mmCIF file of C-alpha atoms in Angstrom:
data_model
loop_
_atom_site.group_PDB
_atom_site.id
_atom_site.type_symbol
_atom_site.label_atom_id
_atom_site.label_comp_id
_atom_site.label_asym_id
_atom_site.label_seq_id
_atom_site.Cartn_x
_atom_site.Cartn_y
_atom_site.Cartn_z
ATOM 1 C CA MET F 187 -0.006 -0.032 -0.077
ATOM 2 C CA THR F 188 1.139 3.413 -0.917
ATOM 3 C CA THR F 189 0.427 6.708 1.020
ATOM 4 C CA CYS F 190 -0.165 9.598 -1.335
ATOM 5 C CA ILE F 191 0.461 13.099 0.073
ATOM 6 C CA VAL F 192 -0.811 15.940 -2.266
ATOM 7 C CA THR F 193 0.015 19.416 -1.488
ATOM 8 C CA ALA F 194 -1.345 22.546 -3.166
ATOM 9 C CA ASP F 195 2.022 24.453 -3.663
ATOM 10 C CA ILE F 196 0.094 27.626 -4.884
ATOM 11 C CA ASP F 197 -1.401 30.726 -3.552
ATOM 12 C CA ASN F 198 -4.790 30.331 -4.907
ATOM 13 C CA MET F 199 -6.703 27.199 -6.042
ATOM 14 C CA ARG F 200 -9.141 29.158 -7.998
ATOM 15 C CA GLY F 201 -12.093 27.482 -6.718
ATOM 16 C CA LYS F 202 -10.824 24.161 -8.210
ATOM 17 C CA VAL F 203 -10.469 20.627 -6.800
ATOM 18 C CA VAL F 204 -8.047 17.964 -7.381
ATOM 19 C CA LEU F 205 -9.419 14.832 -8.985
ATOM 20 C CA VAL F 206 -7.515 11.507 -9.009
ATOM 21 C CA PHE F 207 -8.535 8.664 -11.399
ATOM 22 C CA LEU F 208 -7.385 5.031 -12.059
ATOM 23 C CA ARG F 209 -7.652 3.848 -15.656
ATOM 24 C CA PRO F 210 -9.360 0.548 -16.529
ATOM 25 C CA MET F 211 -7.737 -1.556 -19.155
ATOM 26 C CA ARG F 212 -9.419 -2.706 -22.291
ATOM 27 C CA ALA F 213 -12.397 -0.782 -21.322
ATOM 28 C CA GLU F 214 -15.712 -0.634 -23.272
ATOM 29 C CA SER F 215 -16.511 2.708 -24.634
ATOM 30 C CA ASN F 216 -19.755 3.033 -22.746
ATOM 31 C CA ILE F 217 -18.355 2.627 -19.183
ATOM 32 C CA ARG F 218 -18.703 5.692 -16.783
ATOM 33 C CA ILE F 219 -15.535 6.499 -14.891
ATOM 34 C CA HIS F 220 -15.713 8.040 -11.422
ATOM 35 C CA ALA F 221 -13.314 10.453 -9.896
ATOM 36 C CA TRP F 222 -11.586 7.970 -7.488
ATOM 37 C CA GLN F 223 -10.538 10.585 -5.045
ATOM 38 C CA THR F 224 -11.555 14.191 -4.757
ATOM 39 C CA LEU F 225 -9.429 16.577 -2.783
ATOM 40 C CA ALA F 226 -10.868 19.978 -1.890
ATOM 41 C CA LEU F 227 -7.509 21.739 -0.968
ATOM 42 C CA SER F 228 -6.935 25.347 0.144
ATOM 43 C CA ALA F 229 -3.952 26.981 -0.807
ATOM 44 C CA GLY F 230 -0.813 25.400 0.872
ATOM 45 C CA ALA F 231 -2.897 22.559 2.211
ATOM 46 C CA HIS F 232 -2.216 18.707 2.164
ATOM 47 C CA GLY F 233 -4.552 15.860 1.186
ATOM 48 C CA VAL F 234 -3.634 12.350 2.159
ATOM 49 C CA PHE F 235 -5.120 9.028 0.545
ATOM 50 C CA GLU F 236 -3.960 5.390 0.435
ATOM 51 C CA PHE F 237 -3.407 3.588 -2.785
ATOM 52 C CA ASP F 238 -4.866 0.220 -1.800
ATOM 53 C CA PRO F 239 -5.221 -2.094 -5.174
ATOM 54 C CA THR F 240 -8.108 -4.308 -3.412
ATOM 55 C CA ILE F 241 -10.835 -4.718 -6.044
ATOM 56 C CA SER F 242 -14.506 -5.256 -5.011
ATOM 57 C CA LEU F 243 -17.703 -5.269 -6.857
ATOM 58 C CA GLN F 244 -21.169 -4.121 -6.464
ATOM 59 C CA VAL F 245 -24.053 -4.726 -8.923
ATOM 60 C CA MET F 246 -27.188 -2.596 -9.160
ATOM 61 C CA GLN F 247 -30.512 -3.326 -10.853
ATOM 62 C CA HIS F 248 -32.946 -0.618 -12.314
ATOM 63 C CA ARG F 249 -36.626 -1.607 -12.327
ATOM 64 C CA ASN F 250 -39.574 0.866 -12.574
ATOM 65 C CA GLU F 251 -37.042 3.714 -11.602
ATOM 66 C CA THR F 252 -36.296 1.847 -8.450
ATOM 67 C CA ARG F 253 -32.765 0.819 -7.806
ATOM 68 C CA THR F 254 -31.710 -2.241 -5.858
ATOM 69 C CA SER F 255 -27.931 -3.351 -5.238
ATOM 70 C CA SER F 256 -26.064 -6.101 -4.020
ATOM 71 C CA GLY F 257 -23.523 -5.817 -1.199
ATOM 72 C CA LEU F 258 -19.703 -5.535 -1.960
ATOM 73 C CA MET F 259 -17.652 -8.418 -2.842
ATOM 74 C CA VAL F 260 -13.983 -8.600 -2.783
ATOM 75 C CA LEU F 261 -12.425 -10.300 -5.813
ATOM 76 C CA HIS F 262 -8.838 -11.187 -6.495
ATOM 77 C CA PRO F 263 -7.303 -11.568 -10.033
ATOM 78 C CA GLY F 264 -8.603 -14.624 -11.861
ATOM 79 C CA GLN F 265 -11.878 -14.688 -9.821
ATOM 80 C CA LEU F 266 -15.335 -14.545 -11.250
ATOM 81 C CA ALA F 267 -18.475 -13.704 -9.522
ATOM 82 C CA LEU F 268 -22.201 -14.755 -10.393
ATOM 83 C CA ALA F 269 -24.812 -12.133 -10.129
ATOM 84 C CA THR F 270 -28.337 -13.849 -9.319
ATOM 85 C CA ARG F 271 -31.730 -12.947 -8.085
ATOM 86 C CA PRO F 272 -32.769 -15.342 -5.270
ATOM 87 C CA SER F 273 -36.604 -15.753 -5.515
ATOM 88 C CA GLY F 274 -36.676 -12.874 -8.024
ATOM 89 C CA LEU F 275 -35.644 -10.369 -5.346
ATOM 90 C CA SER F 276 -32.727 -7.810 -5.436
ATOM 91 C CA PRO F 277 -29.295 -9.012 -7.045
ATOM 92 C CA GLN F 278 -26.996 -10.988 -5.020
ATOM 93 C CA LEU F 279 -23.340 -11.912 -5.630
ATOM 94 C CA SER F 280 -21.775 -15.333 -5.154
ATOM 95 C CA MET F 281 -18.350 -16.878 -6.075
ATOM 96 C CA ALA F 282 -18.205 -19.006 -9.397
ATOM 97 C CA SER F 283 -16.201 -22.181 -9.764
ATOM 98 C CA THR F 284 -12.444 -21.946 -10.691
ATOM 99 C CA GLY F 285 -13.274 -23.823 -13.886
ATOM 100 C CA ASN F 286 -15.921 -21.241 -14.779
ATOM 101 C CA ALA F 287 -13.449 -18.284 -13.981
ATOM 102 C CA HIS F 288 -10.885 -19.813 -16.122
ATOM 103 C CA ALA F 289 -13.157 -20.123 -19.037
ATOM 104 C CA ARG F 290 -13.999 -16.401 -19.140
ATOM 105 C CA LEU F 291 -11.110 -14.553 -17.548
ATOM 106 C CA THR F 292 -7.397 -14.011 -17.843
ATOM 107 C CA HIS F 293 -5.306 -14.382 -14.646
ATOM 108 C CA GLN F 294 -5.061 -10.510 -14.325
ATOM 109 C CA GLN F 295 -8.937 -10.016 -14.755
ATOM 110 C CA VAL F 296 -11.759 -10.111 -12.380
ATOM 111 C CA GLY F 297 -15.309 -10.497 -13.483
ATOM 112 C CA VAL F 298 -18.930 -11.144 -13.009
ATOM 113 C CA ARG F 299 -21.480 -13.133 -15.122
ATOM 114 C CA ASN F 300 -25.176 -12.148 -15.127
ATOM 115 C CA GLN F 301 -27.254 -15.087 -14.164
ATOM 116 C CA THR F 302 -30.326 -13.319 -12.941
ATOM 117 C CA LEU F 303 -33.582 -15.220 -13.236
ATOM 118 C CA PRO F 304 -36.007 -13.749 -13.935
ATOM 119 C CA PRO F 305 -33.592 -12.017 -16.667
ATOM 120 C CA ALA F 306 -32.460 -8.521 -15.465
ATOM 121 C CA THR F 307 -30.031 -6.028 -16.772
ATOM 122 C CA ILE F 308 -27.365 -4.923 -14.210
ATOM 123 C CA ASP F 309 -24.883 -2.237 -13.733
ATOM 124 C CA CYS F 310 -21.571 -3.412 -12.539
ATOM 125 C CA ILE F 311 -19.900 -0.928 -10.129
ATOM 126 C CA TRP F 312 -16.185 -1.910 -9.696
ATOM 127 C CA HIS F 313 -14.414 -0.384 -6.493
ATOM 128 C CA VAL F 314 -10.666 -0.017 -5.786
ATOM 129 C CA GLY F 315 -9.584 0.317 -2.144
ATOM 130 C CA GLY F 316 -13.280 0.634 -1.222
ATOM 131 C CA ARG F 317 -13.991 3.567 -3.588
ATOM 132 C CA PRO F 318 -16.114 3.411 -6.872
ATOM 133 C CA MET F 319 -13.643 3.619 -9.901
ATOM 134 C CA VAL F 320 -15.940 2.631 -12.854
ATOM 135 C CA THR F 321 -19.558 1.705 -13.784
ATOM 136 C CA ALA F 322 -20.163 -0.663 -16.644
ATOM 137 C CA PRO F 323 -23.858 -0.137 -17.359
ATOM 138 C CA ASP F 324 -26.585 -2.310 -18.889
ATOM 139 C CA VAL F 325 -25.003 -5.839 -18.528
ATOM 140 C CA ASP F 326 -27.655 -8.300 -20.046
ATOM 141 C CA GLN F 327 -28.617 -11.709 -18.711
ATOM 142 C CA GLY F 328 -26.077 -14.200 -19.876
ATOM 143 C CA MET F 329 -23.249 -11.770 -20.423
ATOM 144 C CA THR F 330 -19.889 -11.423 -18.349
ATOM 145 C CA CYS F 331 -18.399 -8.202 -17.498
ATOM 146 C CA THR F 332 -14.629 -8.144 -16.783
ATOM 147 C CA PHE F 333 -12.201 -5.646 -15.072
ATOM 148 C CA GLU F 334 -8.659 -4.932 -14.783
ATOM 149 C CA PHE F 335 -7.039 -1.550 -14.020
ATOM 150 C CA GLU F 336 -3.346 -0.379 -14.238
ATOM 151 C CA PRO F 337 -1.556 0.710 -11.071
ATOM 152 C CA THR F 338 -1.242 4.382 -12.344
ATOM 153 C CA LEU F 339 -2.628 7.526 -10.755
ATOM 154 C CA PHE F 340 -4.021 10.186 -13.144
ATOM 155 C CA PHE F 341 -4.460 13.772 -11.751
ATOM 156 C CA MET F 342 -6.348 16.714 -12.899
ATOM 157 C CA VAL F 343 -7.711 20.073 -11.540
ATOM 158 C CA ALA F 344 -11.217 20.866 -12.365
ATOM 159 C CA ALA F 345 -14.452 22.062 -11.146
ATOM 160 C CA GLU F 346 -15.756 19.663 -8.525
ATOM 161 C CA GLN F 347 -18.375 18.018 -10.783
ATOM 162 C CA VAL F 348 -18.319 17.904 -14.709
ATOM 163 C CA SER F 349 -21.807 16.975 -16.193
ATOM 164 C CA ASP F 350 -23.255 14.065 -14.409
ATOM 165 C CA GLY F 351 -20.013 13.535 -12.388
ATOM 166 C CA THR F 352 -18.731 10.707 -14.486
ATOM 167 C CA TYR F 353 -15.997 10.653 -17.327
ATOM 168 C CA THR F 354 -15.226 8.710 -20.444
ATOM 169 C CA VAL F 355 -11.847 7.025 -21.230
ATOM 170 C CA GLN F 356 -11.122 9.880 -23.516
ATOM 171 C CA SER F 357 -10.794 12.178 -20.677
ATOM 172 C CA PHE F 358 -7.397 10.685 -19.667
ATOM 173 C CA THR F 359 -5.799 12.395 -22.616
ATOM 174 C CA ASP F 360 -6.175 15.823 -20.463
ATOM 175 C CA MET F 361 -4.917 14.372 -17.091
ATOM 176 C CA THR F 362 -1.285 13.931 -15.920
ATOM 177 C CA ARG F 363 -0.110 10.474 -15.231
ATOM 178 C CA CYS F 364 1.928 9.060 -12.516
ATOM 179 C CA PRO F 365 2.630 5.310 -12.462
ATOM 180 C CA ILE F 366 2.947 3.830 -8.872
ATOM 181 C CA PRO F 367 6.572 2.765 -8.625
ATOM 182 C CA LEU F 368 7.193 -0.731 -7.400
ATOM 183 C CA ASP F 369 7.868 -0.689 -3.578
ATOM 184 C CA CYS F 370 6.951 2.977 -3.266
ATOM 185 C CA THR F 371 5.598 3.636 0.278
ATOM 186 C CA VAL F 372 5.079 7.573 -0.035
ATOM 187 C CA LEU F 373 4.220 9.354 -3.087
ATOM 188 C CA ARG F 374 4.333 13.121 -2.744
ATOM 189 C CA VAL F 375 2.649 15.180 -5.247
ATOM 190 C CA ASP F 376 3.047 19.022 -5.509
ATOM 191 C CA ILE F 377 0.515 21.017 -7.525
ATOM 192 C CA ARG F 378 1.562 24.279 -9.128
ATOM 193 C CA TYR F 379 0.142 26.815 -11.323
ATOM 194 C CA GLN F 380 2.607 28.178 -13.908
ATOM 195 C CA ARG F 381 2.025 30.050 -17.096
ATOM 196 C CA HIS F 382 -1.851 29.689 -17.057
ATOM 197 C CA ALA F 383 -1.433 25.995 -16.554
ATOM 198 C CA TRP F 384 -1.543 23.418 -13.744
ATOM 199 C CA HIS F 385 1.464 21.272 -13.200
ATOM 200 C CA PHE F 386 2.124 18.337 -10.957
ATOM 201 C CA VAL F 387 5.618 17.242 -9.466
ATOM 202 C CA PHE F 388 5.902 13.668 -8.242
ATOM 203 C CA ASP F 389 8.291 12.531 -5.557
ATOM 204 C CA PRO F 390 8.295 8.911 -4.562
ATOM 205 C CA GLU F 391 9.907 7.630 -1.480
ATOM 206 C CA TYR F 392 10.866 4.085 -0.619
ATOM 207 C CA ASP F 393 11.234 2.091 2.668
ATOM 208 C CA PRO F 394 15.025 2.488 3.574
ATOM 209 C CA GLU F 395 15.125 -1.095 4.874
ATOM 210 C CA ASP F 396 14.066 -2.457 1.366
#
């Protein structure tokens, strides 16, 4: 786990917030990407968060403008969840067999197969470190939704909410990327505003005992 310390090394944040994203790999074009961290910093202030790569899943069903959702399930790479509707009620997650997972996933992916009966379309909300990262909408019965992300943080400074609060994969072209270095224990990030543009300076630290 890596501790990230973000400092607003600036006199005026101009009413903006710092948004931190994680990017899914091989993502479908219709996914909705959430700001994984939102830091509302005043000038000279620090924001701290942990990069915890633990993946968890929640599925949501829409019916007659009512939303019902499952609990969160932690998944490790190579594991597949099954989404069902016991007695036709709200969606529920359970673990698929190893053989079922191997047939549908790579060793790096996690996934969920929609096996709801009666059939229902579900949204798959993928979390990293307990925080929502992406939503894959409208997964039909019989379909499998897979997920994998790269250990890279993407930073941007923006208004606190853009449109509906979610983003597309194309949004990453406007962000500043910072891979999480292997064995990095602390990542310091300084935010600066120079020549009418936002800049990020990254300074990773490592455990001296390693």
